Coordinates of C-alpha atoms in Angstrom, one line a residue:
M183 CA -126.4 106.2 -63.9
I184 CA -127.0 107.1 -67.6
Y185 CA -123.8 108.4 -69.2
N186 CA -122.5 109.0 -72.7
I187 CA -119.3 107.7 -74.3
R188 CA -118.1 109.7 -77.3
E189 CA -114.9 110.8 -79.1
Y190 CA -113.1 113.7 -77.4
T191 CA -113.0 117.2 -78.7
R192 CA -110.5 120.0 -78.0
E193 CA -112.9 121.5 -75.4
D194 CA -112.6 118.3 -73.4
T195 CA -108.8 118.4 -72.9
S196 CA -108.7 120.5 -69.7
A197 CA -111.0 117.9 -67.9
M198 CA -109.0 115.0 -69.5
R199 CA -105.7 116.5 -68.2
S200 CA -107.1 116.7 -64.7
L201 CA -108.4 113.1 -64.9
W202 CA -105.0 111.9 -66.2
S203 CA -103.2 113.7 -63.3
D204 CA -105.4 112.2 -60.7
A205 CA -105.2 108.7 -62.2
F206 CA -101.5 108.5 -63.0
G207 CA -99.8 111.3 -61.2
D208 CA -97.6 112.4 -64.1
P209 CA -96.0 115.9 -64.3
S210 CA -98.2 118.5 -65.9
E211 CA -95.6 119.1 -68.6
L212 CA -95.7 115.5 -69.7
I213 CA -99.5 115.5 -69.7
D214 CA -99.6 118.7 -71.8
F215 CA -97.2 117.2 -74.3
F216 CA -99.3 114.1 -74.7
F217 CA -102.4 116.2 -75.6
E218 CA -100.3 118.3 -78.0
L219 CA -99.2 115.1 -79.8
L220 CA -102.5 113.2 -79.6
P221 CA -103.9 114.3 -83.0
S222 CA -100.8 112.9 -84.6
M223 CA -100.9 109.6 -82.7
G224 CA -104.6 108.7 -82.7
T225 CA -107.7 109.8 -80.7
G226 CA -109.4 109.5 -77.4
F227 CA -112.8 108.7 -75.9
V228 CA -114.5 110.2 -72.9
A229 CA -117.3 109.1 -70.5
E230 CA -119.6 112.1 -69.7
L231 CA -122.5 112.7 -67.4
D232 CA -124.4 116.0 -67.3
G233 CA -121.5 117.8 -69.0
E234 CA -118.9 116.4 -66.6
I235 CA -116.1 114.1 -67.9
F236 CA -115.3 111.2 -65.5
G237 CA -113.5 108.7 -67.7
A238 CA -111.2 108.6 -70.7
A239 CA -109.2 106.2 -72.9
Y240 CA -107.0 106.6 -75.9
V241 CA -106.4 104.6 -79.1
L242 CA -103.0 105.1 -80.8
D243 CA -101.9 104.0 -84.2
A244 CA -99.0 101.6 -84.8
F245 CA -98.0 98.9 -87.3
L246 CA -97.2 95.2 -86.8
H247 CA -94.5 94.0 -89.2
L248 CA -94.4 90.2 -89.8
P249 CA -91.3 88.2 -90.8
G250 CA -92.7 87.4 -94.2
G251 CA -93.0 91.1 -95.1
E252 CA -96.7 91.6 -94.3
T253 CA -97.7 94.7 -92.3
K254 CA -100.9 94.9 -90.2
K255 CA -102.5 98.1 -88.9
L256 CA -102.4 98.1 -85.1
A257 CA -104.5 100.0 -82.6
Y258 CA -103.0 100.4 -79.1
I259 CA -105.5 101.2 -76.3
Y260 CA -103.7 103.3 -73.7
A261 CA -104.3 105.1 -70.4
V262 CA -107.8 103.9 -69.6
S263 CA -108.9 105.9 -66.5
V264 CA -112.1 106.4 -64.6
D265 CA -112.7 108.8 -61.7
E266 CA -112.7 107.0 -58.4
S267 CA -116.3 108.0 -57.7
A268 CA -117.5 106.1 -60.8
Q269 CA -115.3 103.0 -60.6
G270 CA -116.8 99.5 -60.5
R271 CA -119.6 100.2 -62.9
G272 CA -118.1 98.8 -66.1
I273 CA -117.2 102.3 -67.5
G274 CA -113.5 101.3 -68.1
A275 CA -114.6 98.3 -70.2
E276 CA -117.1 100.5 -72.2
L277 CA -114.3 103.0 -72.9
T278 CA -112.0 100.2 -74.1
R279 CA -114.7 98.8 -76.4
A280 CA -115.4 102.3 -77.8
C281 CA -111.7 102.5 -78.7
M282 CA -111.9 99.1 -80.3
R283 CA -114.9 100.0 -82.4
N284 CA -113.2 103.2 -83.6
A285 CA -110.1 101.2 -84.5
W286 CA -112.1 98.7 -86.6
D287 CA -114.0 101.6 -88.2
Y288 CA -110.6 102.8 -89.4
S289 CA -109.5 99.4 -90.7
A290 CA -107.3 98.3 -87.9
D291 CA -106.3 94.6 -88.1
I292 CA -105.5 94.1 -84.4
C293 CA -106.5 95.9 -81.2
C294 CA -104.2 95.5 -78.2
T295 CA -103.2 97.0 -74.9
L296 CA -100.7 96.6 -72.1
P297 CA -102.5 95.9 -68.8
A298 CA -101.2 98.2 -66.0
E299 CA -100.8 95.3 -63.6
D300 CA -100.8 91.5 -63.8
S301 CA -104.3 91.2 -62.2
L302 CA -105.8 93.1 -65.1
Y303 CA -105.0 90.6 -67.8
D304 CA -108.0 88.4 -66.8
W305 CA -110.2 91.5 -66.6
Y306 CA -109.3 92.7 -70.1
E307 CA -109.9 89.2 -71.5
S308 CA -113.2 88.6 -69.8
R309 CA -114.6 92.1 -70.5
C310 CA -113.1 93.0 -73.8
G311 CA -111.7 89.8 -75.4
L312 CA -108.1 91.1 -75.1
A313 CA -106.0 88.0 -74.2
A314 CA -102.3 87.7 -73.6
A315 CA -100.6 87.6 -76.9
S316 CA -96.9 88.3 -76.4
Y317 CA -94.4 87.8 -73.7
C318 CA -91.2 89.1 -72.2
N319 CA -88.4 88.3 -69.8
Y320 CA -86.6 90.5 -67.3
E321 CA -83.0 90.4 -66.3
S322 CA -80.9 92.6 -64.0
V323 CA -77.3 93.8 -64.2
S324 CA -75.2 96.0 -61.8
A325 CA -73.6 99.3 -62.8
S326 CA -69.9 99.2 -63.8
S327 CA -67.8 102.2 -64.8
E328 CA -68.5 104.7 -67.5
L329 CA -67.4 104.2 -71.1
D330 CA -66.5 106.5 -73.9
G331 CA -68.5 106.2 -77.1
I332 CA -72.1 106.0 -75.7
R333 CA -74.2 108.4 -77.8
R334 CA -77.5 109.9 -76.9
L335 CA -80.0 109.7 -79.8
S336 CA -83.1 111.8 -80.8
A337 CA -86.4 110.0 -81.2
D338 CA -86.2 110.0 -85.0
E339 CA -82.6 108.8 -85.0
Y340 CA -83.5 105.9 -82.7
G341 CA -86.6 105.1 -84.8
F342 CA -84.6 104.8 -88.0
L343 CA -81.8 102.7 -86.5
R344 CA -84.4 100.5 -84.7
E345 CA -86.2 99.7 -88.0
D346 CA -83.0 98.7 -89.7
M347 CA -82.1 96.3 -86.8
L348 CA -85.6 94.7 -86.7
K349 CA -86.1 94.0 -90.4
G350 CA -87.2 90.5 -90.9
K351 CA -88.4 90.1 -87.3
A352 CA -91.9 90.4 -85.9
H353 CA -92.0 93.9 -84.5
V354 CA -94.1 97.0 -84.0
S355 CA -93.3 100.4 -85.4
F356 CA -94.7 103.8 -84.6
Y357 CA -95.4 107.3 -85.9
Y358 CA -93.0 110.0 -85.0
G359 CA -95.3 111.6 -82.4
Y360 CA -95.5 108.3 -80.5
L361 CA -91.7 108.1 -80.3
R362 CA -91.5 111.8 -79.2
F363 CA -93.9 111.1 -76.4
Q364 CA -91.8 108.0 -75.4
E365 CA -88.7 110.2 -75.4
E366 CA -90.5 112.7 -73.2
I367 CA -91.4 110.0 -70.7
F368 CA -87.7 109.0 -70.5
T369 CA -86.3 112.5 -70.2
S370 CA -88.9 113.7 -67.7
S371 CA -86.9 111.7 -65.2
V372 CA -83.4 110.7 -66.3
G373 CA -83.1 108.6 -69.4
G374 CA -83.5 108.6 -73.1
F375 CA -82.4 106.8 -76.3
F376 CA -78.8 105.6 -76.6
E377 CA -76.4 103.9 -79.0
Y378 CA -73.1 102.2 -78.5
Q379 CA -71.1 100.1 -81.0
G380 CA -74.3 99.6 -83.1
G381 CA -76.4 98.5 -80.2
L382 CA -79.5 100.4 -79.0
V383 CA -80.9 100.9 -75.5
C384 CA -83.6 103.1 -74.1
G385 CA -85.2 103.6 -70.7
Y386 CA -85.3 105.8 -67.6
V387 CA -84.0 105.9 -64.0
E388 CA -86.4 105.7 -61.1
N389 CA -85.3 105.3 -57.4
G390 CA -81.8 104.4 -58.5
I391 CA -82.8 101.7 -61.0
F392 CA -82.4 102.1 -64.7
Y393 CA -85.5 100.5 -66.3
V394 CA -84.5 99.4 -69.8
K395 CA -87.6 99.3 -72.0
E396 CA -85.7 98.1 -75.1
A397 CA -82.2 96.7 -75.7
L398 CA -81.3 95.6 -79.3
G399 CA -77.9 94.3 -80.3
D400 CA -76.3 95.6 -77.0
T401 CA -72.8 94.5 -76.0
P402 CA -72.4 93.1 -72.5
E403 CA -70.6 96.3 -71.3
F404 CA -73.2 98.8 -72.7
I405 CA -76.0 98.7 -70.1
P406 CA -73.7 98.5 -67.0
A407 CA -71.7 101.5 -68.2
L408 CA -74.9 103.4 -69.1
C409 CA -76.1 102.8 -65.6
A410 CA -73.0 104.5 -64.2
S411 CA -73.4 107.4 -66.6
L412 CA -77.0 107.9 -65.5
G413 CA -76.3 107.5 -61.8
A414 CA -78.2 104.2 -61.4
G415 CA -76.9 101.3 -59.3
K416 CA -78.4 98.6 -61.5
A417 CA -80.6 98.0 -64.5
V418 CA -83.7 96.0 -65.0
I419 CA -83.9 95.0 -68.7
R420 CA -87.1 93.9 -70.6
R421 CA -86.6 91.7 -73.6
A422 CA -89.2 90.2 -76.0
S423 CA -89.6 86.4 -75.7
A424 CA -91.9 83.7 -77.0
H425 CA -92.4 82.6 -73.4
G426 CA -92.2 84.3 -70.0
E427 CA -94.3 87.0 -68.4
R428 CA -97.4 88.2 -70.1
Y429 CA -96.9 91.4 -72.0
I430 CA -99.2 92.6 -74.7
A431 CA -102.9 91.6 -74.6
A432 CA -104.6 91.5 -78.0
Y433 CA -108.0 90.8 -79.6
Q434 CA -107.6 87.9 -82.0
S435 CA -104.3 87.2 -80.2
K436 CA -103.4 84.3 -82.5
D437 CA -102.6 87.0 -85.2
F438 CA -99.9 88.5 -82.9
P439 CA -96.6 86.5 -82.8
P440 CA -95.8 85.8 -79.1
D441 CA -92.1 87.0 -79.6
T442 CA -93.1 90.3 -81.3
V443 CA -90.7 93.1 -80.4
W444 CA -92.7 96.1 -79.1
N445 CA -91.1 97.3 -75.9
L446 CA -91.9 101.0 -76.3
T447 CA -95.4 100.8 -74.8
L448 CA -95.3 104.2 -73.1
D449 CA -95.3 102.5 -69.7

């Protein structure tokens, strides 16, 4: 099987949308919004044979801010997918490496990804050199009663407040298009960006559980009350940690502090 891997063009997006839908099952409106925003977030690569696209991956721009004030350019490899008929031939790894080469061509300091499941960490490390670099912990809380004062934020409001809260800490920041797509992921179910008494929380509800992707400076009553407001029975909260479950995998992982606050990984 001789195939070609190349950067995508606008003419490819119909086939790429179909591949995304088959691989991830997302609503068509969410997929369309991703491709609308993609030029402002980064680029994509496709695997092609005889004019047919059967694989795709995306590389999105972000920034790693270190406690000493240094900023590194980050490339986030996202949504690697290969049609079921072509799986098991190393095409996913080739697409990932194409994204990495593109990132380095455009002066990225670190390439990274979030493996879709725990079993894929070893695969990314052995095939692409992307090793576990940062970690997180999960905690659960039950819903309480609703509170006055919880405020829904727009993507840009959340982004500005988030940057103020994370100054001096190792963290990742994003372009506006990236935050808008994260917002669309949240609101395509039930969720969004929220603020209460200076604390920030964001996430979405699925099957009665509020999955909190980021919680910064949150008071103990914030998330239980937000659960009640969103109709969830409990919350599962992800928090950055120097130890715990594997989270971000990175090439040259030693350059990525293990307790880096990322959280908004479009998962």
